[in-house]
PDB file of C-alpha atoms in Angstrom:
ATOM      1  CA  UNK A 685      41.709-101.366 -50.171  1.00  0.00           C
ATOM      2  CA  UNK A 686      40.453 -98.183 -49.027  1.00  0.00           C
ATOM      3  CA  UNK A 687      36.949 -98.230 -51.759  1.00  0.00           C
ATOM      4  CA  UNK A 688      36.283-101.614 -50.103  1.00  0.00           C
ATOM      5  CA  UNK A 689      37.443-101.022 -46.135  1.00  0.00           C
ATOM      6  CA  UNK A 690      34.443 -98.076 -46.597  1.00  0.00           C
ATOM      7  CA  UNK A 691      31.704-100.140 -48.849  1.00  0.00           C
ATOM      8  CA  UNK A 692      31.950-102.611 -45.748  1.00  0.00           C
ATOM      9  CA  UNK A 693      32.330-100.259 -42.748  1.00  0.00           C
ATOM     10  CA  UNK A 694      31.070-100.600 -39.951  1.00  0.00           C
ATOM     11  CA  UNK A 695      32.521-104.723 -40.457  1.00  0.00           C
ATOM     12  CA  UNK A 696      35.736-103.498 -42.046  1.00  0.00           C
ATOM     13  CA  UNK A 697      36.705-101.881 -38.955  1.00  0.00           C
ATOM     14  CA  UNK A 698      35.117-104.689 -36.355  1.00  0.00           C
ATOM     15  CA  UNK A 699      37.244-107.183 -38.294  1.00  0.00           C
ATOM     16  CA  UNK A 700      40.471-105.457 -38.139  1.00  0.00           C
ATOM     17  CA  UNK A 701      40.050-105.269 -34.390  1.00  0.00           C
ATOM     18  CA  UNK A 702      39.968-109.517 -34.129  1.00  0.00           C
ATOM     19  CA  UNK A 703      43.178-111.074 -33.041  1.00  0.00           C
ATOM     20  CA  UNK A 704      42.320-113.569 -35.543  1.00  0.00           C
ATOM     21  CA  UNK A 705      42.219-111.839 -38.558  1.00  0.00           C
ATOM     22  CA  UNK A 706      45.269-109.686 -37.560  1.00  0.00           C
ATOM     23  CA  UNK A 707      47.415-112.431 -37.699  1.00  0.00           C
ATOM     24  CA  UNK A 708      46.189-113.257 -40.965  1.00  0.00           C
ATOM     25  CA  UNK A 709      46.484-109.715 -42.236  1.00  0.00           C
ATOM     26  CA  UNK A 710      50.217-110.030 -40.695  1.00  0.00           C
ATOM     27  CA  UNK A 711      50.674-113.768 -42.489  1.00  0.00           C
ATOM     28  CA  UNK A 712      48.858-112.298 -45.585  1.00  0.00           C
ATOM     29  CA  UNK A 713      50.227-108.773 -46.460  1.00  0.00           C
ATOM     30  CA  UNK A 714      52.867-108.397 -43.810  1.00  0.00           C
ATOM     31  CA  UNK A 715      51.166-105.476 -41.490  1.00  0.00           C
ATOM     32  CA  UNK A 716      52.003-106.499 -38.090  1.00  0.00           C
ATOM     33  CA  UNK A 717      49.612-107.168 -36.088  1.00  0.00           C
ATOM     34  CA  UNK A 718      49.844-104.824 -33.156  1.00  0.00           C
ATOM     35  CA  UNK A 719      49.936-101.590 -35.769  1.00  0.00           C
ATOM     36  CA  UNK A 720      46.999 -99.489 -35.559  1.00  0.00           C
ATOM     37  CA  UNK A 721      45.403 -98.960 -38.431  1.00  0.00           C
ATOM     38  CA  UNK A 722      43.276 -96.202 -39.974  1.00  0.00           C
ATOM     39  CA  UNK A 723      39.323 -96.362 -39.355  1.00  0.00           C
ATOM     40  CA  UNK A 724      36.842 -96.901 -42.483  1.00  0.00           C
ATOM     41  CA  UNK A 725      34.038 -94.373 -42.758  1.00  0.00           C
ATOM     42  CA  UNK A 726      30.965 -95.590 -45.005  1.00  0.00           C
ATOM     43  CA  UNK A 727      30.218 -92.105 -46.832  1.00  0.00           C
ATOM     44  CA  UNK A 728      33.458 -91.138 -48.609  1.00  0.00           C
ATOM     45  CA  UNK A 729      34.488 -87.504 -48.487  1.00  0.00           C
ATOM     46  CA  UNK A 730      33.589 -87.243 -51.930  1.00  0.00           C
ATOM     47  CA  UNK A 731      30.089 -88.681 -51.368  1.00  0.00           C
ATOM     48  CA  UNK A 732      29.551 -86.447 -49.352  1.00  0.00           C
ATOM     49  CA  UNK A 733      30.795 -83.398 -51.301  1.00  0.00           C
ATOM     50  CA  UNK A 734      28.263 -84.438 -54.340  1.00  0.00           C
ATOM     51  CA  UNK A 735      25.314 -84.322 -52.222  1.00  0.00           C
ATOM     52  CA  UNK A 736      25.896 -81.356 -49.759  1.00  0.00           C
ATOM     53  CA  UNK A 737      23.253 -78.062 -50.239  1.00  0.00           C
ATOM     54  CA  UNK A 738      25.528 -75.224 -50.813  1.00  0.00           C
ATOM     55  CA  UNK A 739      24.430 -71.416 -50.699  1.00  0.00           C
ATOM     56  CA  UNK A 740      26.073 -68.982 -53.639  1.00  0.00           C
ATOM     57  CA  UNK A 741      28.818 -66.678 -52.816  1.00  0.00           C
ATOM     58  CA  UNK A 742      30.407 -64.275 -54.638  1.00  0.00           C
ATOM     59  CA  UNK A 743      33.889 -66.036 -54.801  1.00  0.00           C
ATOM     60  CA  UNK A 744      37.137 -64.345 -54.513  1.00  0.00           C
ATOM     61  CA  UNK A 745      39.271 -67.497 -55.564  1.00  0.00           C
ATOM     62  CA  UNK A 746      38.907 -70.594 -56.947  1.00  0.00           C
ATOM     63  CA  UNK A 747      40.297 -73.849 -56.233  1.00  0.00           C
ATOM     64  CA  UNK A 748      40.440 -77.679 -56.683  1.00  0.00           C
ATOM     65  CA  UNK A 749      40.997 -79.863 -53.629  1.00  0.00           C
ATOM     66  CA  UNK A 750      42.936 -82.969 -54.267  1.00  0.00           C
ATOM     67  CA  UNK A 751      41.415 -84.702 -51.230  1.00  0.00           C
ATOM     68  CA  UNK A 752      43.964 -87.735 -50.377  1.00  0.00           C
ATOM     69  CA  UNK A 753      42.965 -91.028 -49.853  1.00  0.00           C
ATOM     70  CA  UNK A 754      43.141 -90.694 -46.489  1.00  0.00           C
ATOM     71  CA  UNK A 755      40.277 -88.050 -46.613  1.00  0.00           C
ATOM     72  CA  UNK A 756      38.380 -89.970 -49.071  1.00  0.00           C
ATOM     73  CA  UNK A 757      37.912 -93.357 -46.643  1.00  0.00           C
ATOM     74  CA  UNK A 758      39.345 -92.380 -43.155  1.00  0.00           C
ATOM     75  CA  UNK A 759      39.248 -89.011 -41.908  1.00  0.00           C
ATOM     76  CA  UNK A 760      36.017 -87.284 -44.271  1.00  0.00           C
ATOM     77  CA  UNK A 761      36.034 -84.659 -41.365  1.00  0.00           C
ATOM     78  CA  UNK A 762      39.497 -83.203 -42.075  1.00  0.00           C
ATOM     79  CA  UNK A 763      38.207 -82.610 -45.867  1.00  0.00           C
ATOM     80  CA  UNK A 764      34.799 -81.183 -44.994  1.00  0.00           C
ATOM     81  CA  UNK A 765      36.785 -79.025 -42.289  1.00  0.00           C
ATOM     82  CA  UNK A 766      38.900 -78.148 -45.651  1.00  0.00           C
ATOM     83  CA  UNK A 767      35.914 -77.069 -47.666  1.00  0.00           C
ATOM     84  CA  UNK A 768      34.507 -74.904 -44.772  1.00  0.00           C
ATOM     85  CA  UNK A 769      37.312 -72.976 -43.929  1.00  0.00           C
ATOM     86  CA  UNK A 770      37.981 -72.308 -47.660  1.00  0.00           C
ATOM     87  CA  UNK A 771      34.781 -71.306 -48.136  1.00  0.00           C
ATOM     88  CA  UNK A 772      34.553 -69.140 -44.982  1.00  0.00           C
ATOM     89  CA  UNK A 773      37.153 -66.722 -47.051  1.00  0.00           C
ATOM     90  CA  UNK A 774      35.502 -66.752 -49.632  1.00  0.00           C
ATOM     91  CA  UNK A 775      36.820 -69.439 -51.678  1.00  0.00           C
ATOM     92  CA  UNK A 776      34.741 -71.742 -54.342  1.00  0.00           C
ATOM     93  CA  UNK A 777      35.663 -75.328 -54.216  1.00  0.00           C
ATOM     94  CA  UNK A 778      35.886 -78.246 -56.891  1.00  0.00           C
ATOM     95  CA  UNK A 779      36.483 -82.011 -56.320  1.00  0.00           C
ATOM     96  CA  UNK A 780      37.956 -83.051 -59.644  1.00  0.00           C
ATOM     97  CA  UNK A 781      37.296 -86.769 -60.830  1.00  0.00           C
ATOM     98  CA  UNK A 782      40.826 -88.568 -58.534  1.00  0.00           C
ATOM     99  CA  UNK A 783      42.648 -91.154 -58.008  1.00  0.00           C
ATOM    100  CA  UNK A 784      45.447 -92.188 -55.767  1.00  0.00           C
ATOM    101  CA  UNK A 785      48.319 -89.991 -56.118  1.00  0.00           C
ATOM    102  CA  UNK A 786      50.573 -92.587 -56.713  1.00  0.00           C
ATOM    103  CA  UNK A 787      53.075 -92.699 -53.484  1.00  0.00           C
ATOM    104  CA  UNK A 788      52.125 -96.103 -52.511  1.00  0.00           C
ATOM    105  CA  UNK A 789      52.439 -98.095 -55.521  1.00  0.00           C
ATOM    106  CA  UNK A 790      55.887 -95.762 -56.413  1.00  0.00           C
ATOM    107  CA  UNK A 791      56.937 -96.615 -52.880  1.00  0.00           C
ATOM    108  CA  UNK A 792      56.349-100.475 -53.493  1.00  0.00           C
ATOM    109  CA  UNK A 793      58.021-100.009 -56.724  1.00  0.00           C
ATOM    110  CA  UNK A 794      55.112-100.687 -58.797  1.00  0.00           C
ATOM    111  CA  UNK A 795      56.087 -97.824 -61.411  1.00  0.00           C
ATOM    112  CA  UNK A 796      54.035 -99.110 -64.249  1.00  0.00           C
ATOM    113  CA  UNK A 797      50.702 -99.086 -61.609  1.00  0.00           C
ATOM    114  CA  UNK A 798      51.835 -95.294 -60.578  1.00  0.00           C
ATOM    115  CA  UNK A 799      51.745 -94.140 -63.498  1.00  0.00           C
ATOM    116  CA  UNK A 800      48.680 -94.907 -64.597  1.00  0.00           C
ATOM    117  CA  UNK A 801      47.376 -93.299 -61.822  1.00  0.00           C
ATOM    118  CA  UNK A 802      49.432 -90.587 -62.169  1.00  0.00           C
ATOM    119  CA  UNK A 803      48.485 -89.756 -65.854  1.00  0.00           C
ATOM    120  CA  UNK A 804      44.552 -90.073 -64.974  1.00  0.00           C
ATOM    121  CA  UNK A 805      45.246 -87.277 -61.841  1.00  0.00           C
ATOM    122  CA  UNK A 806      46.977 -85.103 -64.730  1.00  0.00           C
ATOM    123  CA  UNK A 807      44.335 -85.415 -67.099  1.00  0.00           C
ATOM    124  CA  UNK A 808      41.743 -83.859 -64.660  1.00  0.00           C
ATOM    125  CA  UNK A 809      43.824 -81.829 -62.938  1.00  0.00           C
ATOM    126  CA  UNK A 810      45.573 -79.986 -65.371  1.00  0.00           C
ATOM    127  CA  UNK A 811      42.040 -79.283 -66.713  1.00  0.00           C
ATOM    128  CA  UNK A 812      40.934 -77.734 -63.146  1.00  0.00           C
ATOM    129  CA  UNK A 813      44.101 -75.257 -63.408  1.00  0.00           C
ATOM    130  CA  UNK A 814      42.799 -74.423 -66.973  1.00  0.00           C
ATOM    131  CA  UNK A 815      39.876 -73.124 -65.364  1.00  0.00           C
ATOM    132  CA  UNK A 816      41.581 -71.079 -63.652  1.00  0.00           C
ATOM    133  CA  UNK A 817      42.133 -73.150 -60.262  1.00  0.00           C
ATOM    134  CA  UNK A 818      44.164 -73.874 -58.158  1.00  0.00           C
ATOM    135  CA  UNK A 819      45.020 -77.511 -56.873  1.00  0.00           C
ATOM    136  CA  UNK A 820      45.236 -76.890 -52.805  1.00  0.00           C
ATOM    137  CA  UNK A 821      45.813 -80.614 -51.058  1.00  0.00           C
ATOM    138  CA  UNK A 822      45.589 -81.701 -47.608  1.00  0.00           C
ATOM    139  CA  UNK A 823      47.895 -84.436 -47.405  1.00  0.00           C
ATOM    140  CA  UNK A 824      51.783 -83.364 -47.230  1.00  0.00           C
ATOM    141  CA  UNK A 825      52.800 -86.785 -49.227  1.00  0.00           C
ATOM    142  CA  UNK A 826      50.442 -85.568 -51.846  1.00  0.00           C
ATOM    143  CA  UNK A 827      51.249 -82.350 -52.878  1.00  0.00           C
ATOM    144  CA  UNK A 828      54.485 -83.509 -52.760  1.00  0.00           C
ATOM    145  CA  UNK A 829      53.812 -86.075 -55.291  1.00  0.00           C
ATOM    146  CA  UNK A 830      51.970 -83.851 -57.269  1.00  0.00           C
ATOM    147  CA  UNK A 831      55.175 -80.934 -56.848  1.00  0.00           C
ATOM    148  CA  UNK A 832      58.035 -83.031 -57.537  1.00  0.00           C
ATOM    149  CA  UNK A 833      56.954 -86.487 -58.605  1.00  0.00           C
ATOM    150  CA  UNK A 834      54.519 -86.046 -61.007  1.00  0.00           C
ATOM    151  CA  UNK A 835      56.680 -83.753 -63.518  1.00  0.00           C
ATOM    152  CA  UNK A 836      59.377 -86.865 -64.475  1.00  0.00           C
ATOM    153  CA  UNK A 837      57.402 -89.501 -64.021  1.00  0.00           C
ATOM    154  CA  UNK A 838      54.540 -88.472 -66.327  1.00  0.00           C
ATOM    155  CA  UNK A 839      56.625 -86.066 -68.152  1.00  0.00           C
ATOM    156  CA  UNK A 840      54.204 -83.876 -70.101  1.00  0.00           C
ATOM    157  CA  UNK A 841      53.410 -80.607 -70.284  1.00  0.00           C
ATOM    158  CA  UNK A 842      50.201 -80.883 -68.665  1.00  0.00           C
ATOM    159  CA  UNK A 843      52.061 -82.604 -65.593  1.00  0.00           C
ATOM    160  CA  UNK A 844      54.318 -79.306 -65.346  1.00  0.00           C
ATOM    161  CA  UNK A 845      50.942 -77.275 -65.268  1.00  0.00           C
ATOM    162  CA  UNK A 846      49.683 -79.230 -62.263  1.00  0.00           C
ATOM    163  CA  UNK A 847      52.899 -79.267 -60.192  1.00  0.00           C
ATOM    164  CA  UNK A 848      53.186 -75.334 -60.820  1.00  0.00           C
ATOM    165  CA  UNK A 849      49.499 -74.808 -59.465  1.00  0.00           C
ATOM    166  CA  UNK A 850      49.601 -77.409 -56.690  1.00  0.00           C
ATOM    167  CA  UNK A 851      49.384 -75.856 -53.258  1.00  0.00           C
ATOM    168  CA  UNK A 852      49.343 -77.357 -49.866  1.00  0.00           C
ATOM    169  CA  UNK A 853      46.333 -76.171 -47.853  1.00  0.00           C
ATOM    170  CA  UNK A 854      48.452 -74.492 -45.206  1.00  0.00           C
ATOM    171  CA  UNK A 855      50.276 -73.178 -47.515  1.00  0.00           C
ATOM    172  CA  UNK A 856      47.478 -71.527 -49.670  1.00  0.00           C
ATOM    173  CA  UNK A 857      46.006 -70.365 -46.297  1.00  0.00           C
ATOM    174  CA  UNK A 858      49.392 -68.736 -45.448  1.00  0.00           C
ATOM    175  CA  UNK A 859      49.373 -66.832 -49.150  1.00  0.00           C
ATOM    176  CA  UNK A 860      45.537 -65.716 -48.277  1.00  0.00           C
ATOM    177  CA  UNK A 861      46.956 -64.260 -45.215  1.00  0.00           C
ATOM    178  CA  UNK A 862      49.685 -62.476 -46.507  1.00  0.00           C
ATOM    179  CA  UNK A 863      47.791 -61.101 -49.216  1.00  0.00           C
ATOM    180  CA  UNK A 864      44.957 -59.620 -46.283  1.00  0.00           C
ATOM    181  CA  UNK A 865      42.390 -62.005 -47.648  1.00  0.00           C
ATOM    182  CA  UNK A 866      42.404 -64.728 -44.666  1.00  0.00           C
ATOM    183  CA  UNK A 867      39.511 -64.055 -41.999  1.00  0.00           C
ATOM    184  CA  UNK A 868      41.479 -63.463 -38.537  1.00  0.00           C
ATOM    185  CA  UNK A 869      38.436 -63.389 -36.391  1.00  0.00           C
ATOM    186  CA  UNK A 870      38.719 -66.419 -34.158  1.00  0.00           C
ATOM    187  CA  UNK A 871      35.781 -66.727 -31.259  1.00  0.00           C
ATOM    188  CA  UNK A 872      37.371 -70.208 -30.071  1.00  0.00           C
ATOM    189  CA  UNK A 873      41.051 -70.001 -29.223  1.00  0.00           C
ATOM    190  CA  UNK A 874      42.468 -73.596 -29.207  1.00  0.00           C
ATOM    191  CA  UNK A 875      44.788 -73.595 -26.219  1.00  0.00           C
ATOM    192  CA  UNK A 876      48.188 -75.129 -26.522  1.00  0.00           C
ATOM    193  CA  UNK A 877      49.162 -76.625 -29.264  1.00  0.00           C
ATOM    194  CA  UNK A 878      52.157 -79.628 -30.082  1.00  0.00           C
ATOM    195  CA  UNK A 879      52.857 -79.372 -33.944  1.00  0.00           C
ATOM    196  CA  UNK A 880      54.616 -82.387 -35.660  1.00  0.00           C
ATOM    197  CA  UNK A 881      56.041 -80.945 -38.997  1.00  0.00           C
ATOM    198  CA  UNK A 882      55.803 -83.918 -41.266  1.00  0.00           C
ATOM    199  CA  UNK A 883      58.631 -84.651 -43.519  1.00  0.00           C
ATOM    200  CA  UNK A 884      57.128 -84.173 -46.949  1.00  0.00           C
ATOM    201  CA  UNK A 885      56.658 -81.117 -45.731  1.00  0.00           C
ATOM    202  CA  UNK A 886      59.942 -79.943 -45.130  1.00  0.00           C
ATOM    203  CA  UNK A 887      61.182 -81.752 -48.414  1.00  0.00           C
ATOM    204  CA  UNK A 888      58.696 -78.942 -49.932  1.00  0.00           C
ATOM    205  CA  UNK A 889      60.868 -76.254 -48.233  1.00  0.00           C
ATOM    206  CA  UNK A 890      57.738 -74.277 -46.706  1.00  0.00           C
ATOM    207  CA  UNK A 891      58.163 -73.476 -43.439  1.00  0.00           C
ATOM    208  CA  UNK A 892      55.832 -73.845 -40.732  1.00  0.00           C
ATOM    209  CA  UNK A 893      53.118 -72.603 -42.465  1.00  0.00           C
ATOM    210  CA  UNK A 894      50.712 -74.751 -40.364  1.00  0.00           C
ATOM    211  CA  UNK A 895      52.083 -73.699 -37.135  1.00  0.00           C
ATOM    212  CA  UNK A 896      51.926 -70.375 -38.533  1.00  0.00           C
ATOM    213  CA  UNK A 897      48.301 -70.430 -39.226  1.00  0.00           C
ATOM    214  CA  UNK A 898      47.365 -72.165 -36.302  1.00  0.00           C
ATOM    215  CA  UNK A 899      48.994 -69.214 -34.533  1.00  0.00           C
ATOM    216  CA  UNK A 900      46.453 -66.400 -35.711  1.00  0.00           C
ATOM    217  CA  UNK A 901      43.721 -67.969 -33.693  1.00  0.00           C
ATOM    218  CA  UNK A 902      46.177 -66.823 -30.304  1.00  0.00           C
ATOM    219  CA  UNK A 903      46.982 -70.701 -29.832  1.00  0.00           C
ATOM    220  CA  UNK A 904      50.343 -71.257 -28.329  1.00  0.00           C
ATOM    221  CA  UNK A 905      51.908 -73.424 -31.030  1.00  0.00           C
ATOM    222  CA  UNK A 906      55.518 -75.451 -30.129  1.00  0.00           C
ATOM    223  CA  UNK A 907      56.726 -77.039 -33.390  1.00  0.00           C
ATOM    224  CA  UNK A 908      58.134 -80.582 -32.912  1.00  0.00           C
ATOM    225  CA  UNK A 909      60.409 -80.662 -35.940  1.00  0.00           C
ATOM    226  CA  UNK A 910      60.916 -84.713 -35.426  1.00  0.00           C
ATOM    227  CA  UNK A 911      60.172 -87.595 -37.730  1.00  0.00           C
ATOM    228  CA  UNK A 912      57.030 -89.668 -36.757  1.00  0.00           C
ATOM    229  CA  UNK A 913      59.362 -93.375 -38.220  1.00  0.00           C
ATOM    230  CA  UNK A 914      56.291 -94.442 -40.145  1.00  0.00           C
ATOM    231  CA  UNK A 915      57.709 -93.672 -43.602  1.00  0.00           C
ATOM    232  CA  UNK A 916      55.187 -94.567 -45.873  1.00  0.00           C
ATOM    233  CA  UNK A 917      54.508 -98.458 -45.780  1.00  0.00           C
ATOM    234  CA  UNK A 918      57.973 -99.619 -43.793  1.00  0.00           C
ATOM    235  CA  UNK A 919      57.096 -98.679 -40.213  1.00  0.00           C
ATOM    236  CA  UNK A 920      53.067-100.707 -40.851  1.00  0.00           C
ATOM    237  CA  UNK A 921      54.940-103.853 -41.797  1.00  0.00           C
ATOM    238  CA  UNK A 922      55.925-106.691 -39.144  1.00  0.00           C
ATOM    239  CA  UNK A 923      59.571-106.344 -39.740  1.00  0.00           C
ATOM    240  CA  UNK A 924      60.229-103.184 -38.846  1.00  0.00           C
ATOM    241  CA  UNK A 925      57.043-102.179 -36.514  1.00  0.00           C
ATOM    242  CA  UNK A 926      59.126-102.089 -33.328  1.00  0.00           C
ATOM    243  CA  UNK A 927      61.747-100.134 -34.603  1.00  0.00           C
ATOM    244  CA  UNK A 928      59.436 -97.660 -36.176  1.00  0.00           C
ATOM    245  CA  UNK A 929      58.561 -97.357 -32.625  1.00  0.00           C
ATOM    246  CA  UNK A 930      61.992 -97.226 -31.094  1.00  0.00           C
ATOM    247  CA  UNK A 931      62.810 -94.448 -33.445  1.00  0.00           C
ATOM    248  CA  UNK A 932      59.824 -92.436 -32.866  1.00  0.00           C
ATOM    249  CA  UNK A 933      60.882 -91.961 -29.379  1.00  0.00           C
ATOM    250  CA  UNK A 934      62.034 -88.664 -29.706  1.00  0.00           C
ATOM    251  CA  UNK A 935      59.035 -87.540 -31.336  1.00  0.00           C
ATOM    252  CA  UNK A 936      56.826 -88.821 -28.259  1.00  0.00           C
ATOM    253  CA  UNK A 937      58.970 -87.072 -25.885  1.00  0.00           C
ATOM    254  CA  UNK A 938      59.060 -83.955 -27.403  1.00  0.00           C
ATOM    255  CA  UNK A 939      55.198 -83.999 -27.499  1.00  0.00           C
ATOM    256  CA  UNK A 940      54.673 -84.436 -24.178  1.00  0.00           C
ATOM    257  CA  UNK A 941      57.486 -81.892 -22.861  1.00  0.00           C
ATOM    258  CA  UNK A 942      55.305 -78.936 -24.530  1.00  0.00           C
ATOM    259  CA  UNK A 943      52.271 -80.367 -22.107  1.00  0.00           C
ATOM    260  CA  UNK A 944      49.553 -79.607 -25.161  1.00  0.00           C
ATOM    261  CA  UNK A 945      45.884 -79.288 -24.678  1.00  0.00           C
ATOM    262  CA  UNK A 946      46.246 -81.164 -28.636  1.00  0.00           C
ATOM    263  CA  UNK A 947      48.080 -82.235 -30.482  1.00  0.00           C
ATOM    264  CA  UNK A 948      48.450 -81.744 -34.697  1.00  0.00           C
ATOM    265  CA  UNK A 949      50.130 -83.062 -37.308  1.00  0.00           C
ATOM    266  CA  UNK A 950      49.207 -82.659 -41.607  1.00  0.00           C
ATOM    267  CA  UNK A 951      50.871 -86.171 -41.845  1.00  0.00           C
ATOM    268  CA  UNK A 952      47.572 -89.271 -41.550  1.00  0.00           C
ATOM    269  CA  UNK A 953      50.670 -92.008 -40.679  1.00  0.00           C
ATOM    270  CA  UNK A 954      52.120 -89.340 -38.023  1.00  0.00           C
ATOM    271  CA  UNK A 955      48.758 -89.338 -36.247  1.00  0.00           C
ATOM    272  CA  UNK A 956      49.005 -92.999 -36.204  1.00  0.00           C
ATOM    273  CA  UNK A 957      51.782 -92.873 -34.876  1.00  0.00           C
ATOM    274  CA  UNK A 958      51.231 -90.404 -32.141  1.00  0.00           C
ATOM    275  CA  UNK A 959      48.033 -92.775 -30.984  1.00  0.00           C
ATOM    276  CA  UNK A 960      50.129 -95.537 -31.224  1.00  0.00           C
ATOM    277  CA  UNK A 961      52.789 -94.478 -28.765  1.00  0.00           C
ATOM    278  CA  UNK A 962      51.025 -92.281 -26.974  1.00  0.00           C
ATOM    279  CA  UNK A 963      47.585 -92.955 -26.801  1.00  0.00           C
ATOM    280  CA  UNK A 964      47.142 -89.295 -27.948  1.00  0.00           C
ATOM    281  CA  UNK A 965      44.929 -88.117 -30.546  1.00  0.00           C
ATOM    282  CA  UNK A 966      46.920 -86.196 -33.377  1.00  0.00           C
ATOM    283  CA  UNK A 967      44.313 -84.003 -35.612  1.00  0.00           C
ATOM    284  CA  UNK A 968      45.039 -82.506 -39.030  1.00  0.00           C
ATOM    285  CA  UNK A 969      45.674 -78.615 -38.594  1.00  0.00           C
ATOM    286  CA  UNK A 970      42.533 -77.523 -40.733  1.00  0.00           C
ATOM    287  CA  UNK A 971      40.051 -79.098 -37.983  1.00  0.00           C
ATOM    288  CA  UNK A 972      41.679 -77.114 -34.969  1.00  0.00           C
ATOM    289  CA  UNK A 973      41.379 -74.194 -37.676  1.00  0.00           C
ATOM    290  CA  UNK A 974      37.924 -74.888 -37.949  1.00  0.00           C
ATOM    291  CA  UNK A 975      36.949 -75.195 -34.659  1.00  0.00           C
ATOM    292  CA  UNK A 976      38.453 -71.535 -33.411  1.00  0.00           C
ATOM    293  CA  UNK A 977      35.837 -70.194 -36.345  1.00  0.00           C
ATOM    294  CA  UNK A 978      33.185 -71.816 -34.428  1.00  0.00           C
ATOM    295  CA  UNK A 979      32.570 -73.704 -37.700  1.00  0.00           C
ATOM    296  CA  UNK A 980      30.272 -77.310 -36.885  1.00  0.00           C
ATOM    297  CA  UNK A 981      31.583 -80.115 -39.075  1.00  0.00           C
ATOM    298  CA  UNK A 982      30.505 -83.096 -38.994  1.00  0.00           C
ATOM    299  CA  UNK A 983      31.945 -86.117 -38.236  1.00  0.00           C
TER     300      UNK A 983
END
């Protein structure tokens, strides 16, 4: 869905704004047809990674960004946001051959279809960590597939290696920090920040290390430790859209009782969510990051 929604944006997104075709996406596939739904970009993230100029550096880590779906087809910015901020401290960055990480198909029950995705992500990952990478991943459903999924359902050896190198980016930026290697020189001090800690997050047991971050640039940060109701698939489909909505209530008054200047959130579907219900634009952590650099990235 998502290699075709960008091989045919700008139409892609066009058609997913007719009335018409909602209702046969709802009829077809069972989204309902009020639920907002991602935007297509036409050069993928990793598109755009092949063909971008670099200039050397001498590198003082190394790592392998498992970029998400999300960043490959909807939100390229949050990954090239990713890459400069990593770079900015001095990290070198791979983009190892991907697929999806399996969460979709796993949460469908398709178990058969995610693990054939999941072995092909091991193959190539576990290769990256060989070369002495880390995997550092943008998406909190992700690395938490990669953490705790991956090791029973593909069972190897080589799916051990990847879940005991996976990182999520916050929390790799977190260990840069504590170990006095994370640039603290912020020109561009974001303001006030509302911080939805997404679930998969918390399942990983890391804190607020996004918050945390976030918090070096002298942004005021309130954490809004609610649940954004999406959860995964069931709050996009027609049966349960208005209760997904109902339920994330809580999460759209505690947003607006901190009075942000923005509002952030690791979690794609919580930003969706947050739009949704409050006509509020959600970004991921890393481009607020970027911006108090001063770093450009483009859209």
């Amino acid at each position: 869905m998502g290699k075709l929604g960008s091989l045919t944006a700008p139409v892609s997104n066009w058609m997913t704004a007719l009335p018409a075709h909602r209702n046969l996406m709802e009829a077809a596939v069972g989204i309902h047809r009020d639920r907002k739904l991602p935007v297509f970009h036409r050069q993928t993230f990793s598109c755009w990674f092949d063909r971008r100029k670099t200039q050397p550096f001498a590198a003082r880590g190394r790592v392998a960004l498992f970029a998400t779906c999300t960043v490959e087809y909807n939100e390229p910015a949050t990954g090239k946001a990713a890459v400069a901020v990593l770079e900015k401290n001095g990290i070198d960055v791979s983009l190892p051959s991907q697929r999806c990480c399996g969460m979709p198909y796993l949460d469908g029950g398709a178990i058969k279809e995610a693990k054939r995705l999941i072995a092909g992500n091991v193959r190539t990952l576990a290769e990256a960590v060989r070369e002495g990478r880390e995997i550092v991943v943008p998406g909190p459903t992700c690395s938490y597939m990669l953490k705790q999924e991956y090791p029973w359902l593909d069972g190897s050896e080589d799916a051990n290696l990847v879940a005991g190198h996976t990182r999520d980016l916050f929390e790799y930026l977190a260990s840069l920090h504590g170990a006095g290697r994370l640039d603290t020189r912020f020109p561009k001090a974001p303001g006030t920040i509302a911080y939805q800690l997404p679930c998969h997050l918390k399942a990983q047991n890391l804190g607020t290390k996004s918050a945390d971050v976030l918090r070096l640039t002298g942004a005021r940060v309130e954490t809004v430790e609610r649940c954004s109701a999406v959860d995964g698939t069931w709050g996009l489909k027609k049966e349960y859209f208005e209760l997904s909505m109902k339920l994330a209530q809580p999460l759209f008054r505690d947003i607006a009782a901190a009075r942000p200047d923005r509002v952030a959130t690791d979690c794609p579907l919580a930003a969706l969510q947050i739009d949704q219900g409050m006509g509020r634009r959600a970004q991921h952590p890393i481009r607020i990051l970027a911006e108090a650099y001063g770093l450009s990235i483009e859209e």
